[in-house]
Amino acid sequence: MKTVMMTATGGADVLAVMDLPEPSPGPGEVLVDIAASGVNFMDIGVRQGMSWLDMPLPRALGVEGAGRVAALGEGVTDFAVGQRVAWVYAPGSYAERAVIPAASLVPLPDNIDDRTAASLMMQGLTASHFTTDFYPVQPGDVALVHAAAGGLGQLLTQIIKLRGGTVIGRVSSAAKVDVAKAAGADHVIVDTKGNFVEEVLRLTHGEGVHVVYDGSGPATFHGSLASLRRSGTFCWFGPVLGGPGQIDIMSLPRSIKLGYAVFSDHIHTPDLLRARASRLFDWIREGALKVAPATTFPLADAAKAHLAMESRTTVGKLLLIP
Ligand SMILES: NC(=O)c1ccc[n+]([C@@H]2O[C@H](COP(=O)([O-])OP(=O)(O)OC[C@H]3O[C@@H](n4cnc5c(N)ncnc54)[C@H](OP(=O)(O)O)[C@@H]3O)[C@@H](O)[C@H]2O)c1
C-alpha cells in the first residue's frame, strides 16, 4: 500500500513514497480506500517539525480525505462496507488506504463527490466555525479576509456573504483578484507587506471592519489590528505561517476581542462533526456554497504539492489523488 511518509523534519525533499503492509482496522476503526487526500498548511507545519514530534520517523503525513469503506473493525455498527465517507484529523491520510477511527468519519450523501468532500472537511468546517461560532457574522458586518483566494479564504468569503456581510479580501498578487471576486469578495486588495490598512479604512469610511480573519503570519498581524473598528473582533488562526511574537496587552486597541480560533476545539464530538459537515453539504445542495474544482496532484507528487502551496501561487484547494 503506497503511503507518503516524512523521513525527517525539513523541506519537501523529506517526503518519500513507501510501500507499507496492508493495514487492518482494530476495534472502533474503519479501513478506507482513499479517493482523494486534502493538502493543508498544517501538513507543512508537521513536515517542518512544528508538531507530532512524539510520533516515530518515518511518519505518515496528511489528515484529511474522502473515500469508501473497505473493512470494519470490531464494534463498528454505524458504517457499512462500500459506504462513502470523509474525515479530518486522521493521521496517515496521504495514502492509498488508511485505518481511521469511526468517530472521525462522516457519511457522504450522493450529491457530494469525493473531491468536493476532501476539499471541504478541514477548510469548510474551519470557515463555518469561524463565521458562525467564533464571530457570528451579522447582516451588514464588514469583514477583512486574508488569503481570500486560498481554499479557506474562498469558503470564509462565501459564508460571510450568505450571512449578509461584506467582504474585503486581501491577496498577494493581481493574478488572484478574480478568484477572490468570483468567491464573492466585494473588494480585493493586493498586498504582501502589511500595507492594506489605508485601503481598508478608505473602503469603510474610516471606521474599520467588524471582524478580521487572519491566518497569514506576522506580516499582516499589526495591519489587521489597525483595520478593526471600535470593539472589533480579531480571529487569528494561523500558527504554521507564524505568530506575531509577544503581545503587550496594554498596547492593543481598547475593547477589541482577539482570539486564536481552532475549529477542532469546538467541533470535538462525532455528533458535532457530523452535524457541522451536514450543514456544509446542505449549503452545497441549496447552491449557497460552491467548492471550486481543486488543483490535483498524483499521490506520489506530494512534495510538488507542498512546494506549490509554499510558493504562494496556488488558489483554492490542493488534493492528492492515489
Ligand atoms: N486554526 C484552525 O482551526 C485552522 C484550520 C485550518 C487552517 N488553519 C490555518 O489557516 C491558514 C490557511 O491554511 P490552509 O491549509 O487552509 O490553506 P489555504 O487557505 O489554501 O491557504 C493558502 C493561502 O495562504 C497564503 N500563503 C501562502 N504562503 C504564504 C506565506 N508564506 N505567507 C503568507 N501567506 C501565505 C496564500 O494566500 P496569499 O498569497 O494570497 O496571501 C494562499 O492562497 C494556515 O495558516 C493554517 O495553519 C487554521
mmCIF file of C-alpha atoms and ligand atoms in Angstrom:
data_model
loop_
_atom_site.group_PDB
_atom_site.id
_atom_site.type_symbol
_atom_site.label_atom_id
_atom_site.label_comp_id
_atom_site.label_asym_id
_atom_site.label_seq_id
_atom_site.Cartn_x
_atom_site.Cartn_y
_atom_site.Cartn_z
ATOM 1 C CA MET A 1 0.000 0.000 0.000
ATOM 2 C CA LYS A 2 1.560 3.299 -1.139
ATOM 3 C CA THR A 3 1.884 5.899 1.636
ATOM 4 C CA VAL A 4 3.645 9.256 1.684
ATOM 5 C CA MET A 5 5.988 9.322 4.682
ATOM 6 C CA MET A 6 8.267 12.038 6.039
ATOM 7 C CA THR A 7 11.685 10.547 6.676
ATOM 8 C CA ALA A 8 12.911 13.521 8.746
ATOM 9 C CA THR A 9 11.721 17.019 9.578
ATOM 10 C CA GLY A 10 12.608 19.602 6.956
ATOM 11 C CA GLY A 11 11.843 20.700 3.404
ATOM 12 C CA ALA A 12 9.617 18.985 0.844
ATOM 13 C CA ASP A 13 12.512 16.650 -0.040
ATOM 14 C CA VAL A 14 11.946 14.690 3.210
ATOM 15 C CA LEU A 15 8.728 13.262 1.708
ATOM 16 C CA ALA A 16 9.033 9.749 0.270
ATOM 17 C CA VAL A 17 6.511 7.280 -1.131
ATOM 18 C CA MET A 18 6.822 3.950 0.680
ATOM 19 C CA ASP A 19 5.157 0.585 0.190
ATOM 20 C CA LEU A 20 3.711 -0.424 3.561
ATOM 21 C CA PRO A 21 1.927 -3.656 4.558
ATOM 22 C CA GLU A 22 -1.872 -3.593 4.138
ATOM 23 C CA PRO A 23 -3.363 -2.223 7.374
ATOM 24 C CA SER A 24 -6.340 -3.823 9.109
ATOM 25 C CA PRO A 25 -8.800 -1.989 11.338
ATOM 26 C CA GLY A 26 -8.819 -2.583 15.091
ATOM 27 C CA PRO A 27 -11.810 -2.162 17.423
ATOM 28 C CA GLY A 28 -13.703 1.065 16.659
ATOM 29 C CA GLU A 29 -11.722 1.609 13.439
ATOM 30 C CA VAL A 30 -12.522 1.514 9.733
ATOM 31 C CA LEU A 31 -10.280 0.704 6.758
ATOM 32 C CA VAL A 32 -10.930 3.180 3.943
ATOM 33 C CA ASP A 33 -9.913 3.104 0.255
ATOM 34 C CA ILE A 34 -8.891 6.718 -0.282
ATOM 35 C CA ALA A 35 -10.178 8.567 -3.362
ATOM 36 C CA ALA A 36 -8.669 11.980 -2.534
ATOM 37 C CA SER A 37 -6.483 13.372 0.276
ATOM 38 C CA GLY A 38 -6.521 17.037 1.262
ATOM 39 C CA VAL A 39 -3.270 19.024 1.433
ATOM 40 C CA ASN A 40 -3.264 21.504 4.324
ATOM 41 C CA PHE A 41 -0.811 24.035 5.706
ATOM 42 C CA MET A 42 -0.784 22.013 8.904
ATOM 43 C CA ASP A 43 0.874 19.159 6.931
ATOM 44 C CA ILE A 44 3.678 21.579 6.039
ATOM 45 C CA GLY A 45 3.924 22.507 9.733
ATOM 46 C CA VAL A 46 4.177 18.820 10.681
ATOM 47 C CA ARG A 47 6.794 18.274 7.969
ATOM 48 C CA GLN A 48 8.811 21.236 9.310
ATOM 49 C CA GLY A 49 8.716 19.785 12.834
ATOM 50 C CA MET A 50 6.173 22.128 14.472
ATOM 51 C CA SER A 51 4.061 19.268 15.843
ATOM 52 C CA TRP A 52 3.679 15.461 16.025
ATOM 53 C CA LEU A 53 7.273 15.283 17.335
ATOM 54 C CA ASP A 54 6.351 12.370 19.612
ATOM 55 C CA MET A 55 5.447 10.196 16.575
ATOM 56 C CA PRO A 56 8.328 7.989 15.331
ATOM 57 C CA LEU A 57 10.007 8.585 11.956
ATOM 58 C CA PRO A 58 9.319 7.767 9.196
ATOM 59 C CA ARG A 59 5.920 9.320 9.872
ATOM 60 C CA ALA A 60 2.798 9.111 7.648
ATOM 61 C CA LEU A 61 1.555 12.546 6.681
ATOM 62 C CA GLY A 62 -1.872 14.051 5.900
ATOM 63 C CA VAL A 63 -5.052 14.282 7.985
ATOM 64 C CA GLU A 64 -7.969 14.735 5.563
ATOM 65 C CA GLY A 65 -9.671 12.836 2.806
ATOM 66 C CA ALA A 66 -12.623 11.046 1.300
ATOM 67 C CA GLY A 67 -13.152 7.507 0.069
ATOM 68 C CA ARG A 68 -15.033 4.254 0.503
ATOM 69 C CA VAL A 69 -15.223 1.880 3.496
ATOM 70 C CA ALA A 70 -13.234 -1.306 2.737
ATOM 71 C CA ALA A 71 -13.480 -3.124 6.091
ATOM 72 C CA LEU A 72 -14.940 -2.585 9.557
ATOM 73 C CA GLY A 73 -13.191 -3.167 12.869
ATOM 74 C CA GLU A 74 -14.859 -4.840 15.815
ATOM 75 C CA GLY A 75 -17.773 -2.896 17.282
ATOM 76 C CA VAL A 76 -18.293 -0.514 14.338
ATOM 77 C CA THR A 77 -22.008 -0.540 13.606
ATOM 78 C CA ASP A 78 -22.713 2.901 12.138
ATOM 79 C CA PHE A 79 -20.897 2.325 8.802
ATOM 80 C CA ALA A 80 -21.117 -0.372 6.123
ATOM 81 C CA VAL A 81 -18.558 -1.782 3.674
ATOM 82 C CA GLY A 82 -18.836 0.158 0.401
ATOM 83 C CA GLN A 83 -20.222 3.306 2.053
ATOM 84 C CA ARG A 84 -18.698 6.655 1.006
ATOM 85 C CA VAL A 85 -17.135 8.659 3.854
ATOM 86 C CA ALA A 86 -14.933 11.695 4.573
ATOM 87 C CA TRP A 87 -12.783 12.758 7.534
ATOM 88 C CA VAL A 88 -10.463 15.330 9.032
ATOM 89 C CA TYR A 89 -7.709 14.910 11.635
ATOM 90 C CA ALA A 90 -6.846 11.289 10.837
ATOM 91 C CA PRO A 91 -3.023 10.995 10.594
ATOM 92 C CA GLY A 92 -1.773 8.979 7.611
ATOM 93 C CA SER A 93 -4.240 10.305 5.024
ATOM 94 C CA TYR A 94 -1.605 10.737 2.251
ATOM 95 C CA ALA A 95 -2.057 7.081 1.268
ATOM 96 C CA GLU A 96 -3.961 4.601 -0.889
ATOM 97 C CA ARG A 97 -5.690 3.228 2.220
ATOM 98 C CA ALA A 98 -5.851 4.282 5.861
ATOM 99 C CA VAL A 99 -7.260 2.996 9.114
ATOM 100 C CA ILE A 100 -9.425 5.737 10.603
ATOM 101 C CA PRO A 101 -11.341 5.879 13.907
ATOM 102 C CA ALA A 102 -15.067 5.507 13.119
ATOM 103 C CA ALA A 103 -15.653 8.542 15.371
ATOM 104 C CA SER A 104 -13.721 10.718 12.877
ATOM 105 C CA LEU A 105 -15.816 9.674 9.855
ATOM 106 C CA VAL A 106 -18.727 11.492 8.261
ATOM 107 C CA PRO A 107 -21.102 9.644 5.882
ATOM 108 C CA LEU A 108 -21.263 11.275 2.448
ATOM 109 C CA PRO A 109 -24.551 11.965 0.678
ATOM 110 C CA ASP A 110 -24.758 11.075 -3.041
ATOM 111 C CA ASN A 111 -24.646 14.713 -4.167
ATOM 112 C CA ILE A 112 -21.211 15.331 -2.588
ATOM 113 C CA ASP A 113 -18.475 13.819 -4.745
ATOM 114 C CA ASP A 114 -15.196 12.614 -3.222
ATOM 115 C CA ARG A 115 -13.086 15.576 -4.343
ATOM 116 C CA THR A 116 -15.612 18.091 -3.035
ATOM 117 C CA ALA A 117 -15.727 16.262 0.299
ATOM 118 C CA ALA A 118 -11.932 16.081 0.585
ATOM 119 C CA SER A 119 -11.788 19.818 -0.211
ATOM 120 C CA LEU A 120 -14.388 20.717 2.356
ATOM 121 C CA MET A 121 -13.671 18.861 5.566
ATOM 122 C CA MET A 122 -10.805 20.932 7.010
ATOM 123 C CA GLN A 123 -11.426 24.277 5.340
ATOM 124 C CA GLY A 124 -15.243 24.144 5.310
ATOM 125 C CA LEU A 125 -15.541 23.157 8.973
ATOM 126 C CA THR A 126 -12.953 25.803 9.843
ATOM 127 C CA ALA A 127 -14.647 28.554 7.836
ATOM 128 C CA SER A 128 -18.106 27.740 9.186
ATOM 129 C CA HIS A 129 -16.844 27.622 12.786
ATOM 130 C CA PHE A 130 -15.053 30.975 12.437
ATOM 131 C CA THR A 131 -18.082 32.745 10.922
ATOM 132 C CA THR A 132 -20.900 31.195 12.942
ATOM 133 C CA ASP A 133 -19.347 30.495 16.397
ATOM 134 C CA PHE A 134 -16.119 32.427 16.931
ATOM 135 C CA TYR A 135 -17.614 35.595 15.469
ATOM 136 C CA PRO A 136 -21.193 35.051 14.265
ATOM 137 C CA VAL A 137 -21.295 37.394 11.261
ATOM 138 C CA GLN A 138 -24.396 39.625 11.238
ATOM 139 C CA PRO A 139 -26.101 41.223 8.222
ATOM 140 C CA GLY A 140 -24.317 44.492 7.470
ATOM 141 C CA ASP A 141 -20.987 43.459 9.015
ATOM 142 C CA VAL A 142 -17.811 44.191 7.100
ATOM 143 C CA ALA A 143 -15.093 41.526 7.279
ATOM 144 C CA LEU A 144 -11.444 41.568 6.217
ATOM 145 C CA VAL A 145 -10.407 38.144 4.886
ATOM 146 C CA HIS A 146 -6.720 37.428 4.301
ATOM 147 C CA ALA A 147 -5.558 34.998 1.576
ATOM 148 C CA ALA A 148 -9.039 35.393 0.109
ATOM 149 C CA ALA A 149 -8.273 33.278 -2.981
ATOM 150 C CA GLY A 150 -6.975 30.335 -0.914
ATOM 151 C CA GLY A 151 -9.090 27.322 -0.065
ATOM 152 C CA LEU A 152 -10.058 28.668 3.351
ATOM 153 C CA GLY A 153 -10.403 32.267 2.156
ATOM 154 C CA GLN A 154 -12.877 31.367 -0.606
ATOM 155 C CA LEU A 155 -15.087 29.456 1.842
ATOM 156 C CA LEU A 156 -14.866 32.184 4.516
ATOM 157 C CA THR A 157 -15.883 34.727 1.889
ATOM 158 C CA GLN A 158 -18.887 32.708 0.734
ATOM 159 C CA ILE A 159 -20.199 32.051 4.253
ATOM 160 C CA ILE A 160 -19.787 35.712 5.262
ATOM 161 C CA LYS A 161 -21.754 36.671 2.135
ATOM 162 C CA LEU A 162 -24.516 34.160 2.795
ATOM 163 C CA ARG A 163 -24.853 35.626 6.316
ATOM 164 C CA GLY A 164 -25.319 39.117 4.834
ATOM 165 C CA GLY A 165 -21.819 40.517 5.348
ATOM 166 C CA THR A 166 -19.492 42.490 3.098
ATOM 167 C CA VAL A 167 -16.029 41.094 2.349
ATOM 168 C CA ILE A 168 -12.798 42.954 1.822
ATOM 169 C CA GLY A 169 -10.340 40.301 0.613
ATOM 170 C CA ARG A 170 -6.545 40.584 0.739
ATOM 171 C CA VAL A 171 -4.481 38.559 -1.734
ATOM 172 C CA SER A 172 -0.772 38.533 -2.582
ATOM 173 C CA SER A 173 -0.928 39.032 -6.356
ATOM 174 C CA ALA A 174 -3.086 40.566 -9.063
ATOM 175 C CA ALA A 175 -3.495 37.077 -10.554
ATOM 176 C CA LYS A 176 -5.650 36.109 -7.544
ATOM 177 C CA VAL A 177 -8.052 39.064 -7.638
ATOM 178 C CA ASP A 178 -10.590 37.479 -9.993
ATOM 179 C CA VAL A 179 -10.631 34.263 -7.941
ATOM 180 C CA ALA A 180 -11.404 36.173 -4.733
ATOM 181 C CA LYS A 181 -14.101 38.165 -6.549
ATOM 182 C CA ALA A 182 -15.626 35.007 -8.013
ATOM 183 C CA ALA A 183 -15.954 33.663 -4.447
ATOM 184 C CA GLY A 184 -17.945 36.819 -3.609
ATOM 185 C CA ALA A 185 -15.407 39.332 -2.261
ATOM 186 C CA ASP A 186 -16.833 42.847 -2.654
ATOM 187 C CA HIS A 187 -13.394 44.491 -2.673
ATOM 188 C CA VAL A 188 -9.956 42.944 -3.133
ATOM 189 C CA ILE A 189 -6.645 44.461 -2.005
ATOM 190 C CA VAL A 190 -3.330 43.170 -3.388
ATOM 191 C CA ASP A 191 -0.590 43.268 -0.738
ATOM 192 C CA THR A 192 2.135 41.155 0.864
ATOM 193 C CA LYS A 193 3.796 43.651 3.186
ATOM 194 C CA GLY A 194 1.035 44.655 5.567
ATOM 195 C CA ASN A 195 0.213 47.861 3.649
ATOM 196 C CA PHE A 196 -3.525 47.279 3.354
ATOM 197 C CA VAL A 197 -4.808 49.381 6.284
ATOM 198 C CA GLU A 198 -5.226 52.657 4.416
ATOM 199 C CA GLU A 199 -7.385 50.982 1.767
ATOM 200 C CA VAL A 200 -9.476 49.133 4.378
ATOM 201 C CA LEU A 201 -10.123 52.415 6.199
ATOM 202 C CA ARG A 202 -10.972 54.159 2.921
ATOM 203 C CA LEU A 203 -13.452 51.415 1.992
ATOM 204 C CA THR A 204 -15.062 51.564 5.455
ATOM 205 C CA HIS A 205 -15.230 55.406 5.590
ATOM 206 C CA GLY A 206 -12.595 55.494 8.317
ATOM 207 C CA GLU A 207 -14.446 53.128 10.651
ATOM 208 C CA GLY A 208 -12.609 49.841 10.062
ATOM 209 C CA VAL A 209 -14.046 46.327 9.879
ATOM 210 C CA HIS A 210 -16.219 44.440 12.362
ATOM 211 C CA VAL A 211 -14.056 41.332 12.082
ATOM 212 C CA VAL A 212 -10.743 40.295 10.585
ATOM 213 C CA TYR A 213 -9.901 36.686 9.689
ATOM 214 C CA ASP A 214 -6.110 36.431 9.618
ATOM 215 C CA GLY A 215 -4.025 33.250 9.334
ATOM 216 C CA SER A 216 -1.342 34.863 7.175
ATOM 217 C CA GLY A 217 1.583 35.232 9.552
ATOM 218 C CA PRO A 218 3.430 38.126 11.191
ATOM 219 C CA ALA A 219 3.394 40.443 8.135
ATOM 220 C CA THR A 220 -0.344 41.060 8.395
ATOM 221 C CA PHE A 221 -0.913 40.985 12.171
ATOM 222 C CA HIS A 222 -0.429 44.652 13.055
ATOM 223 C CA GLY A 223 -2.225 45.858 9.935
ATOM 224 C CA SER A 224 -5.147 43.614 10.835
ATOM 225 C CA LEU A 225 -5.265 45.129 14.330
ATOM 226 C CA ALA A 226 -5.260 48.623 12.830
ATOM 227 C CA SER A 227 -8.064 47.664 10.433
ATOM 228 C CA LEU A 228 -10.536 46.879 13.240
ATOM 229 C CA ARG A 229 -13.345 49.236 14.115
ATOM 230 C CA ARG A 230 -14.256 50.080 17.717
ATOM 231 C CA SER A 231 -14.941 46.806 19.605
ATOM 232 C CA GLY A 232 -13.991 44.773 16.524
ATOM 233 C CA THR A 233 -13.047 41.089 16.638
ATOM 234 C CA PHE A 234 -9.718 39.625 15.537
ATOM 235 C CA CYS A 235 -9.977 35.939 14.562
ATOM 236 C CA TRP A 236 -6.342 34.770 14.430
ATOM 237 C CA PHE A 237 -5.803 31.220 13.251
ATOM 238 C CA GLY A 238 -2.500 30.575 11.508
ATOM 239 C CA PRO A 239 0.257 29.023 13.627
ATOM 240 C CA VAL A 240 2.079 27.480 10.649
ATOM 241 C CA LEU A 241 2.648 30.819 8.918
ATOM 242 C CA GLY A 242 3.808 32.272 12.230
ATOM 243 C CA GLY A 243 2.530 34.287 15.172
ATOM 244 C CA PRO A 244 3.058 37.957 15.995
ATOM 245 C CA GLY A 245 5.507 37.240 18.842
ATOM 246 C CA GLN A 246 4.851 38.547 22.337
ATOM 247 C CA ILE A 247 1.935 40.938 22.642
ATOM 248 C CA ASP A 248 1.711 43.614 25.305
ATOM 249 C CA ILE A 249 -1.986 43.580 26.148
ATOM 250 C CA MET A 250 -1.818 47.250 27.155
ATOM 251 C CA SER A 251 -0.724 48.138 23.623
ATOM 252 C CA LEU A 252 -3.798 46.625 21.943
ATOM 253 C CA PRO A 253 -6.597 48.875 20.699
ATOM 254 C CA ARG A 254 -9.082 49.292 23.557
ATOM 255 C CA SER A 255 -12.091 46.932 23.771
ATOM 256 C CA ILE A 256 -11.246 44.731 20.800
ATOM 257 C CA LYS A 257 -11.658 40.955 21.091
ATOM 258 C CA LEU A 258 -8.664 38.898 19.976
ATOM 259 C CA GLY A 259 -8.529 35.108 19.970
ATOM 260 C CA TYR A 260 -6.806 32.067 18.466
ATOM 261 C CA ALA A 261 -9.634 30.128 16.818
ATOM 262 C CA VAL A 262 -9.221 26.363 16.378
ATOM 263 C CA PHE A 263 -12.218 24.575 14.901
ATOM 264 C CA SER A 264 -11.359 21.181 16.379
ATOM 265 C CA ASP A 265 -11.608 22.548 19.945
ATOM 266 C CA HIS A 266 -15.245 23.380 19.286
ATOM 267 C CA ILE A 267 -16.230 20.554 16.944
ATOM 268 C CA HIS A 268 -14.987 17.888 19.345
ATOM 269 C CA THR A 269 -17.575 15.078 19.300
ATOM 270 C CA PRO A 270 -18.711 12.766 16.458
ATOM 271 C CA ASP A 271 -22.234 14.249 16.699
ATOM 272 C CA LEU A 272 -20.937 17.817 16.330
ATOM 273 C CA LEU A 273 -18.636 16.765 13.474
ATOM 274 C CA ARG A 274 -21.467 15.081 11.557
ATOM 275 C CA ALA A 275 -23.927 17.933 12.216
ATOM 276 C CA ARG A 276 -21.464 20.597 11.039
ATOM 277 C CA ALA A 277 -20.469 18.561 7.966
ATOM 278 C CA SER A 278 -24.171 18.028 7.142
ATOM 279 C CA ARG A 279 -24.765 21.767 7.302
ATOM 280 C CA LEU A 280 -21.963 22.296 4.745
ATOM 281 C CA PHE A 281 -23.444 19.563 2.499
ATOM 282 C CA ASP A 282 -26.886 21.223 2.796
ATOM 283 C CA TRP A 283 -25.442 24.603 1.784
ATOM 284 C CA ILE A 284 -23.885 22.942 -1.286
ATOM 285 C CA ARG A 285 -27.163 21.186 -2.202
ATOM 286 C CA GLU A 286 -29.026 24.507 -1.884
ATOM 287 C CA GLY A 287 -26.420 26.246 -4.079
ATOM 288 C CA ALA A 288 -25.439 28.605 -1.226
ATOM 289 C CA LEU A 289 -21.866 27.277 -1.099
ATOM 290 C CA LYS A 290 -19.661 26.273 -4.025
ATOM 291 C CA VAL A 291 -16.381 24.419 -3.891
ATOM 292 C CA ALA A 292 -14.192 25.344 -6.843
ATOM 293 C CA PRO A 293 -12.521 22.356 -8.537
ATOM 294 C CA ALA A 294 -9.292 21.555 -6.691
ATOM 295 C CA THR A 295 -5.783 21.511 -8.138
ATOM 296 C CA THR A 296 -4.841 17.831 -8.119
ATOM 297 C CA PHE A 297 -1.513 16.024 -7.873
ATOM 298 C CA PRO A 298 -0.840 12.269 -8.069
ATOM 299 C CA LEU A 299 -0.190 10.878 -4.553
ATOM 300 C CA ALA A 300 3.469 10.317 -5.483
ATOM 301 C CA ASP A 301 3.825 14.067 -6.149
ATOM 302 C CA ALA A 302 3.025 15.139 -2.576
ATOM 303 C CA ALA A 303 6.342 17.034 -2.420
ATOM 304 C CA LYS A 304 5.342 19.026 -5.529
ATOM 305 C CA ALA A 305 2.009 19.864 -3.892
ATOM 306 C CA HIS A 306 3.825 21.151 -0.780
ATOM 307 C CA LEU A 307 6.194 23.264 -2.876
ATOM 308 C CA ALA A 308 3.240 24.665 -4.829
ATOM 309 C CA MET A 309 1.397 25.627 -1.633
ATOM 310 C CA GLU A 310 4.512 27.256 -0.189
ATOM 311 C CA SER A 311 5.175 29.139 -3.454
ATOM 312 C CA ARG A 312 2.100 31.288 -2.777
ATOM 313 C CA THR A 313 0.967 30.910 -6.397
ATOM 314 C CA THR A 314 -1.899 28.462 -5.844
ATOM 315 C CA VAL A 315 -5.591 29.233 -5.417
ATOM 316 C CA GLY A 316 -8.280 27.074 -3.811
ATOM 317 C CA LYS A 317 -7.767 23.557 -2.512
ATOM 318 C CA LEU A 318 -4.906 21.166 -3.354
ATOM 319 C CA LEU A 319 -5.665 17.416 -3.392
ATOM 320 C CA LEU A 320 -3.550 14.278 -3.753
ATOM 321 C CA ILE A 321 -5.126 11.525 -5.859
ATOM 322 C CA PRO A 322 -3.901 7.965 -5.088
HETATM 323 N N1 LIG B 1 -6.992 27.224 13.485
HETATM 324 C C1 LIG B 1 -7.611 26.364 12.679
HETATM 325 O O1 LIG B 1 -8.582 25.709 13.072
HETATM 326 C C2 LIG B 1 -7.113 26.219 11.270
HETATM 327 C C3 LIG B 1 -7.703 25.291 10.403
HETATM 328 C C4 LIG B 1 -7.279 25.233 9.090
HETATM 329 C C5 LIG B 1 -6.240 26.066 8.646
HETATM 330 N N2 LIG B 1 -5.640 26.923 9.538
HETATM 331 C C6 LIG B 1 -4.571 27.852 9.093
HETATM 332 O O2 LIG B 1 -5.128 28.584 8.009
HETATM 333 C C7 LIG B 1 -4.097 29.010 7.131
HETATM 334 C C8 LIG B 1 -4.506 28.593 5.729
HETATM 335 O O3 LIG B 1 -4.260 27.211 5.600
HETATM 336 P P1 LIG B 1 -4.983 26.252 4.592
HETATM 337 O O4 LIG B 1 -4.319 24.934 4.713
HETATM 338 O O5 LIG B 1 -6.447 26.320 4.797
HETATM 339 O O6 LIG B 1 -4.602 26.810 3.151
HETATM 340 P P2 LIG B 1 -5.249 27.936 2.247
HETATM 341 O O7 LIG B 1 -6.380 28.632 2.878
HETATM 342 O O8 LIG B 1 -5.496 27.372 0.928
HETATM 343 O O9 LIG B 1 -4.059 28.950 2.269
HETATM 344 C C9 LIG B 1 -3.285 29.200 1.174
HETATM 345 C C10 LIG B 1 -3.040 30.701 1.143
HETATM 346 O O10 LIG B 1 -2.085 31.053 2.125
HETATM 347 C C11 LIG B 1 -1.400 32.198 1.666
HETATM 348 N N3 LIG B 1 0.037 31.982 1.857
HETATM 349 C C12 LIG B 1 0.787 31.012 1.326
HETATM 350 N N4 LIG B 1 2.073 31.154 1.718
HETATM 351 C C13 LIG B 1 2.109 32.207 2.498
HETATM 352 C C14 LIG B 1 3.145 32.849 3.193
HETATM 353 N N5 LIG B 1 4.397 32.416 3.149
HETATM 354 N N6 LIG B 1 2.831 33.922 3.921
HETATM 355 C C15 LIG B 1 1.563 34.357 3.965
HETATM 356 N N7 LIG B 1 0.530 33.785 3.317
HETATM 357 C C16 LIG B 1 0.809 32.720 2.587
HETATM 358 C C17 LIG B 1 -1.701 32.337 0.199
HETATM 359 O O11 LIG B 1 -2.526 33.491 0.014
HETATM 360 P P3 LIG B 1 -1.886 34.899 -0.471
HETATM 361 O O12 LIG B 1 -0.647 34.541 -1.198
HETATM 362 O O13 LIG B 1 -2.939 35.490 -1.335
HETATM 363 O O14 LIG B 1 -1.641 35.656 0.790
HETATM 364 C C18 LIG B 1 -2.506 31.105 -0.157
HETATM 365 O O15 LIG B 1 -3.570 31.395 -1.044
HETATM 366 C C19 LIG B 1 -2.806 28.386 7.649
HETATM 367 O O16 LIG B 1 -2.131 29.330 8.426
HETATM 368 C C20 LIG B 1 -3.309 27.233 8.525
HETATM 369 O O17 LIG B 1 -2.381 26.903 9.544
HETATM 370 C C21 LIG B 1 -6.060 27.016 10.819
#
